[in-house]
PDB file of C-alpha atoms in Angstrom:
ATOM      1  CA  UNK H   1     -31.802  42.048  92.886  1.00  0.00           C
ATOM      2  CA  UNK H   2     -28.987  44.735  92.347  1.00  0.00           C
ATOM      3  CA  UNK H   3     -27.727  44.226  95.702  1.00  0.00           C
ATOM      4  CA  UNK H   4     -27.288  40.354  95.250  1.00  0.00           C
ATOM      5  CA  UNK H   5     -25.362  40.921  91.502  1.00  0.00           C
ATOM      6  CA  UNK H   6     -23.278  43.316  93.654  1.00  0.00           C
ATOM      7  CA  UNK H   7     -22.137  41.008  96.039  1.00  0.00           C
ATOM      8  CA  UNK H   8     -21.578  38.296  93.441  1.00  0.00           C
ATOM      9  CA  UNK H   9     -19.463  40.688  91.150  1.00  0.00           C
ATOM     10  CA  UNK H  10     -17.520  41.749  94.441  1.00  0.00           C
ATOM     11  CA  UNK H  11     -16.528  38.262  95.550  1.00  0.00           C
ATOM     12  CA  UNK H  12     -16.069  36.616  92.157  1.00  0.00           C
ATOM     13  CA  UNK H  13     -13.485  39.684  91.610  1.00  0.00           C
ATOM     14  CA  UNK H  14     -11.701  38.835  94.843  1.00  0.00           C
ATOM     15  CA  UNK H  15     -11.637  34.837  94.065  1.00  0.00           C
ATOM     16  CA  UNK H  16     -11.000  35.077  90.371  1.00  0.00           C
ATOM     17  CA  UNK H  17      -7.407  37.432  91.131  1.00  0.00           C
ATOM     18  CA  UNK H  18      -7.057  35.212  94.236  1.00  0.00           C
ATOM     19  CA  UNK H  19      -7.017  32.345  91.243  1.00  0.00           C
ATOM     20  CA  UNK H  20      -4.718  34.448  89.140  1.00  0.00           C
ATOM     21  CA  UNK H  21      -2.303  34.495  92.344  1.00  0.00           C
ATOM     22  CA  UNK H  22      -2.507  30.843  92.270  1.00  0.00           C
ATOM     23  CA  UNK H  23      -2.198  30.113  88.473  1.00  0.00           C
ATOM     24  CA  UNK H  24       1.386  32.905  88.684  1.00  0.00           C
ATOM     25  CA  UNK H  25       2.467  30.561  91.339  1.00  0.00           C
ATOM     26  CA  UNK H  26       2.227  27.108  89.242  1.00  0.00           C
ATOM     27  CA  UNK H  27       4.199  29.091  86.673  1.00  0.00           C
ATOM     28  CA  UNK H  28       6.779  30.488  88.903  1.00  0.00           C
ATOM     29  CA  UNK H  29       7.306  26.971  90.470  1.00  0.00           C
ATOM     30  CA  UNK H  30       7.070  24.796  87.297  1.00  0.00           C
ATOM     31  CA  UNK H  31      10.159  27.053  85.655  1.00  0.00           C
ATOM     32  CA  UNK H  32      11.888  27.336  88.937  1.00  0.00           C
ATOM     33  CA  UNK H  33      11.745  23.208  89.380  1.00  0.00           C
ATOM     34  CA  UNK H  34      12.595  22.835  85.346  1.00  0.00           C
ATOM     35  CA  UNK H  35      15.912  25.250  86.245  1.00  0.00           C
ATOM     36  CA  UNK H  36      16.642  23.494  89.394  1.00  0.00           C
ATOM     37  CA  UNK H  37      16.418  19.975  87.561  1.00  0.00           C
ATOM     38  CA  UNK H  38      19.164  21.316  85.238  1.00  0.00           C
ATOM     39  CA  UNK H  39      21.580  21.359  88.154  1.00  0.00           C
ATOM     40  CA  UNK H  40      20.270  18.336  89.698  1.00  0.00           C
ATOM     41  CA  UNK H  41      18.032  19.515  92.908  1.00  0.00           C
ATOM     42  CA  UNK H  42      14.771  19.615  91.820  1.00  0.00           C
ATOM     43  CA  UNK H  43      11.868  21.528  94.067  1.00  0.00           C
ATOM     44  CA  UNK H  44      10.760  18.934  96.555  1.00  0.00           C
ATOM     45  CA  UNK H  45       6.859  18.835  96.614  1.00  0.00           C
ATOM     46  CA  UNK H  46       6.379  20.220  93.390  1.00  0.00           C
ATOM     47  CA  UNK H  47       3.576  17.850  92.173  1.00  0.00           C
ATOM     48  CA  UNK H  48       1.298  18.441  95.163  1.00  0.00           C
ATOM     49  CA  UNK H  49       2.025  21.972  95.167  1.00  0.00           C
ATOM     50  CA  UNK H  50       0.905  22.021  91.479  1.00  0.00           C
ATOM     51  CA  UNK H  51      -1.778  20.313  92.710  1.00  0.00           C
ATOM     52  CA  UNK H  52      -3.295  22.022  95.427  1.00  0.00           C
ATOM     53  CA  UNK H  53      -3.000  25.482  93.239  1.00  0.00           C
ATOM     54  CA  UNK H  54      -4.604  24.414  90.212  1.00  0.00           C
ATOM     55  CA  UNK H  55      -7.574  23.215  91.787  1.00  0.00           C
ATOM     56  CA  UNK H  56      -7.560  26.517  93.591  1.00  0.00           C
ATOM     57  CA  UNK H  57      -7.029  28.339  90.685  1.00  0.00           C
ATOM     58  CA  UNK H  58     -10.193  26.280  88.796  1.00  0.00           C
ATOM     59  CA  UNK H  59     -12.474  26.822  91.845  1.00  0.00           C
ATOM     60  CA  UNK H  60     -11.886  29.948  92.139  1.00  0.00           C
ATOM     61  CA  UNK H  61     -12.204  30.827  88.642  1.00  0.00           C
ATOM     62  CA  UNK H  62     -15.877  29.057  88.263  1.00  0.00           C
ATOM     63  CA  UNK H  63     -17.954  31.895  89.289  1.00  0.00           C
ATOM     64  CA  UNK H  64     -16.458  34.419  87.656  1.00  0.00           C
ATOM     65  CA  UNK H  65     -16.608  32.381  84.320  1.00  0.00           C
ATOM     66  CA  UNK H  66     -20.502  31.947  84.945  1.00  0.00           C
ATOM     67  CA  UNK H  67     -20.763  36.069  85.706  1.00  0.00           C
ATOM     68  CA  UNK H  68     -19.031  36.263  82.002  1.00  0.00           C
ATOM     69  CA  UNK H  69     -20.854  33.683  80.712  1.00  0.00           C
ATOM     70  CA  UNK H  70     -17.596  31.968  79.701  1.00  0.00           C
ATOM     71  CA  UNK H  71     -18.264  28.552  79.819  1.00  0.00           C
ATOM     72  CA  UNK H  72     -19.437  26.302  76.904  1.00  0.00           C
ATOM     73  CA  UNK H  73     -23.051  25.969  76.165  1.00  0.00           C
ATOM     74  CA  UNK H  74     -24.224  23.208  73.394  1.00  0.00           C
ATOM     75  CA  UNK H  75     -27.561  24.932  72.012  1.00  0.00           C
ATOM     76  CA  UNK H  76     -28.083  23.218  69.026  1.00  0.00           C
ATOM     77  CA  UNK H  77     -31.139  21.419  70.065  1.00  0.00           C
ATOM     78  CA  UNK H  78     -32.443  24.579  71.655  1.00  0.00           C
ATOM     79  CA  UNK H  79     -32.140  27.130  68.739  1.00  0.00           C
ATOM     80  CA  UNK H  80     -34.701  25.984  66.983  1.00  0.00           C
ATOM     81  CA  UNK H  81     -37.178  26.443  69.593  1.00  0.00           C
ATOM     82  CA  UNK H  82     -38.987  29.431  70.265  1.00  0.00           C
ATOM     83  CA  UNK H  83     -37.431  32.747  72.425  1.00  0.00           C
ATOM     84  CA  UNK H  84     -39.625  32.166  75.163  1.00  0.00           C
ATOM     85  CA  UNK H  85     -39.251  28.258  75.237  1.00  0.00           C
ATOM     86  CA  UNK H  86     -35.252  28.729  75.489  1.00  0.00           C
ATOM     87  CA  UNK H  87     -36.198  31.555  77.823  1.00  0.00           C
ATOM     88  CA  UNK H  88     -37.655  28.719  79.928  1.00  0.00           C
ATOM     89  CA  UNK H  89     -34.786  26.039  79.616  1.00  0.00           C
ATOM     90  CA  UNK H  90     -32.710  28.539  80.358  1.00  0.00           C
ATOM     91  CA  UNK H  91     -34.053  29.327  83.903  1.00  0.00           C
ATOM     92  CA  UNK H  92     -34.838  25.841  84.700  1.00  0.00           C
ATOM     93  CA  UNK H  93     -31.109  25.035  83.628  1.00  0.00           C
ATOM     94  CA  UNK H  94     -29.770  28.063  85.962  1.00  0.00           C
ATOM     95  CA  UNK H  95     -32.141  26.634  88.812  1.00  0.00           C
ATOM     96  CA  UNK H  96     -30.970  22.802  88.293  1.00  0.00           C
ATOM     97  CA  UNK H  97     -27.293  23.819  87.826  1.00  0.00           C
ATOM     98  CA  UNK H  98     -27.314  26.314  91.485  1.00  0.00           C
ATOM     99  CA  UNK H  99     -29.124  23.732  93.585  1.00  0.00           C
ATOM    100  CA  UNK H 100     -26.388  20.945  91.815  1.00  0.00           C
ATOM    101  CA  UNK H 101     -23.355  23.194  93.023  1.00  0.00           C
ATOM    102  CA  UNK H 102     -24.656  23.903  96.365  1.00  0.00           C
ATOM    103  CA  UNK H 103     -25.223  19.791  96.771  1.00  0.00           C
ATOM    104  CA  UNK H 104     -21.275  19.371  95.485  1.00  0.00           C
ATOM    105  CA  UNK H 105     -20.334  22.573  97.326  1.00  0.00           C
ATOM    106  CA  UNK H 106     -22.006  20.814 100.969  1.00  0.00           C
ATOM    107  CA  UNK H 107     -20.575  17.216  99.906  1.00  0.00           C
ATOM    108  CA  UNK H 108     -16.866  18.541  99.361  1.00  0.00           C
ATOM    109  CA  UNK H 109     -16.995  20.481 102.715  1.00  0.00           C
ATOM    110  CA  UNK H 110     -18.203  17.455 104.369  1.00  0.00           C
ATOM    111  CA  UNK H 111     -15.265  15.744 102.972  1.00  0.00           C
ATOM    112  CA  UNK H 112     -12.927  18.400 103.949  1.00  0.00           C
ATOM    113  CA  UNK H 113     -14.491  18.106 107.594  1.00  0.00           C
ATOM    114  CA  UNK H 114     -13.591  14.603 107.401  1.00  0.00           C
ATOM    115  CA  UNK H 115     -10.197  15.309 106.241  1.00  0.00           C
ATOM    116  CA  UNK H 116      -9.620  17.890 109.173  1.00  0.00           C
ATOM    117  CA  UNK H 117     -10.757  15.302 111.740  1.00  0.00           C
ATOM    118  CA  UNK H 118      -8.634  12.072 110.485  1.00  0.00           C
ATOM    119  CA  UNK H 119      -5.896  14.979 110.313  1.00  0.00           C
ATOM    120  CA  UNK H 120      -4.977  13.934 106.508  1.00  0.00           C
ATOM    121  CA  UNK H 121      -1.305  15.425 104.853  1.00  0.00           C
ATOM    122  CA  UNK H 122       0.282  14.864 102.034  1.00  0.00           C
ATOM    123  CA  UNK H 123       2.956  12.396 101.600  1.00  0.00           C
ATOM    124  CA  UNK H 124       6.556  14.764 100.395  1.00  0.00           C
ATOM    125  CA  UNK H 125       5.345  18.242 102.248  1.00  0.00           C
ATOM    126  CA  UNK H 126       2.980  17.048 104.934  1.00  0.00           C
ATOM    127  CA  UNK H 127       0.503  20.042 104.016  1.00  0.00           C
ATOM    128  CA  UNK H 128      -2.519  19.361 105.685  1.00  0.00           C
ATOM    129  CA  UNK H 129      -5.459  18.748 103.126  1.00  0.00           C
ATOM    130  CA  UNK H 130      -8.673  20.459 104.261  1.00  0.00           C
ATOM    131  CA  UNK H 131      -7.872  23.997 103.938  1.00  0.00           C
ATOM    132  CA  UNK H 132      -7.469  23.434 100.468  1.00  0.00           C
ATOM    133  CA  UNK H 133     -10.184  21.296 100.257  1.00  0.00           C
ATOM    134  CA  UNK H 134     -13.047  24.088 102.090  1.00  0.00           C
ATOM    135  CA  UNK H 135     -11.427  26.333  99.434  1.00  0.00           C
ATOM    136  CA  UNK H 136     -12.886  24.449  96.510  1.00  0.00           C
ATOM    137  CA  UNK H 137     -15.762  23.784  98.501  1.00  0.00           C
ATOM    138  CA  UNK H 138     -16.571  27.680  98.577  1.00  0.00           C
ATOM    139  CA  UNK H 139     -15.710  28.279  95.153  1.00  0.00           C
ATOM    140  CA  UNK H 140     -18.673  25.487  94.271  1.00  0.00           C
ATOM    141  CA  UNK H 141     -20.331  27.788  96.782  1.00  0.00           C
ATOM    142  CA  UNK H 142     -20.313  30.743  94.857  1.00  0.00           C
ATOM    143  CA  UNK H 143     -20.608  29.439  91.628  1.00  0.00           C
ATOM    144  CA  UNK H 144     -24.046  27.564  93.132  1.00  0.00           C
ATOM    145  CA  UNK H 145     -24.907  31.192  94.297  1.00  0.00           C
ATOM    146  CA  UNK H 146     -24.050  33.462  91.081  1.00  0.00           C
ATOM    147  CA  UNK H 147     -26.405  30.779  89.063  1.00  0.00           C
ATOM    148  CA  UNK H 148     -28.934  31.591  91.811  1.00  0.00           C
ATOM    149  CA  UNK H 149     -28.231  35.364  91.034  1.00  0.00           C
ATOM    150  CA  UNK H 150     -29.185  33.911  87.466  1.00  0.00           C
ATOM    151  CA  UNK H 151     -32.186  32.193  87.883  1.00  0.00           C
ATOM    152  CA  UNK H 152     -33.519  35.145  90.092  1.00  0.00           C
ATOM    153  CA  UNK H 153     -32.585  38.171  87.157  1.00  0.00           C
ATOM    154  CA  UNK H 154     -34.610  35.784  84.905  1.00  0.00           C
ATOM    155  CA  UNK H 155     -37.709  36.725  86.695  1.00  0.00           C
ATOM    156  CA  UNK H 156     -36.232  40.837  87.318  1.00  0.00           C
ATOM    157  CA  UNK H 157     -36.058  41.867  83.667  1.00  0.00           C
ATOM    158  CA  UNK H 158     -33.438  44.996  83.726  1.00  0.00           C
ATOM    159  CA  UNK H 159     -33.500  48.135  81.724  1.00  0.00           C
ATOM    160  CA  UNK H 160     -33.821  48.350  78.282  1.00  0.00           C
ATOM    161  CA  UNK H 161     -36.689  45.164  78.604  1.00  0.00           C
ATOM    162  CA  UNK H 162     -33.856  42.444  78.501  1.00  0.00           C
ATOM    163  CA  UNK H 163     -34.523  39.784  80.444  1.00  0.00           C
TER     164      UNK H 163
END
């Protein structure tokens, strides 16, 4: 079980400051296209550059939000149950949500293999699509795989008798 957090703490750190690269880069552009519209020669391809980064940025930043348990989580109907019966909900959630990732994470990298064989750019910059698109494709990957690590530490309680 330790070996498997490992390896989802050592790629989430490598895609989440991969994403940080990504989200500098959208800054950087957006104020050098806002200066270079003051003197009339805005960046060409900005929007699909913006684009392309921010859902790299998102993807990428999906598993490490689950490792930090960072994103949102409406409990209102399960606080008043029982410890052990939001125990439960909470593993059945973790095993719903990784097998619903990996089916998104399979679906978008069939649609990227689509896009690679129709040989699909974009319309100012003619960047070809499907790298981009297996990108977000993995980072539904490894989200899919750190709820697995989840739903697996449910059943491995670790020190101290947490579970």
């Amino acid at each position: 079980m330790r070996v498997l957090e490992k390896i989802n703490d050592w790629v989430n750190r490598i895609l989440v400051f991969m994403g940080g690269i990504f989200l500098v880069a959208m800054m950087a552009l957006t104020c050098s296209n806002i200066f270079f519209r003051m003197v009339w020669v805005p960046v060409k391809g900005t929007f699909e550059l913006m684009g392309y980064f921010g859902a790299l940025a998102a993807a990428f930043a999906l598993g490490h939000t689950q490792m930090k348990k960072g994103h949102i989580a409406v409990d209102v109907l399960l606080n008043s149950f029982p410890a052990k019966v939001r125990a439960f909900f909470r593993v059945v959630n973790h095993a719903v949500c990784a097998v619903f990732f990996f089916i998104v994470a399979w679906q978008v990298a069939l649609k990227a293999a689509n896009l690679m064989r129709t040989h699909e750019v974009t319309e100012t910059l003619r960047i070809i699509y499907y790298p981009f698109t297996y990108a977000v494709a993995f980072g539904c990957l490894v989200l899919s795989f750190g709820l697995f690590v989840d739903f697996m530490s449910s059943f491995f309680p670790k020190k101290g008798g947490e579970s």
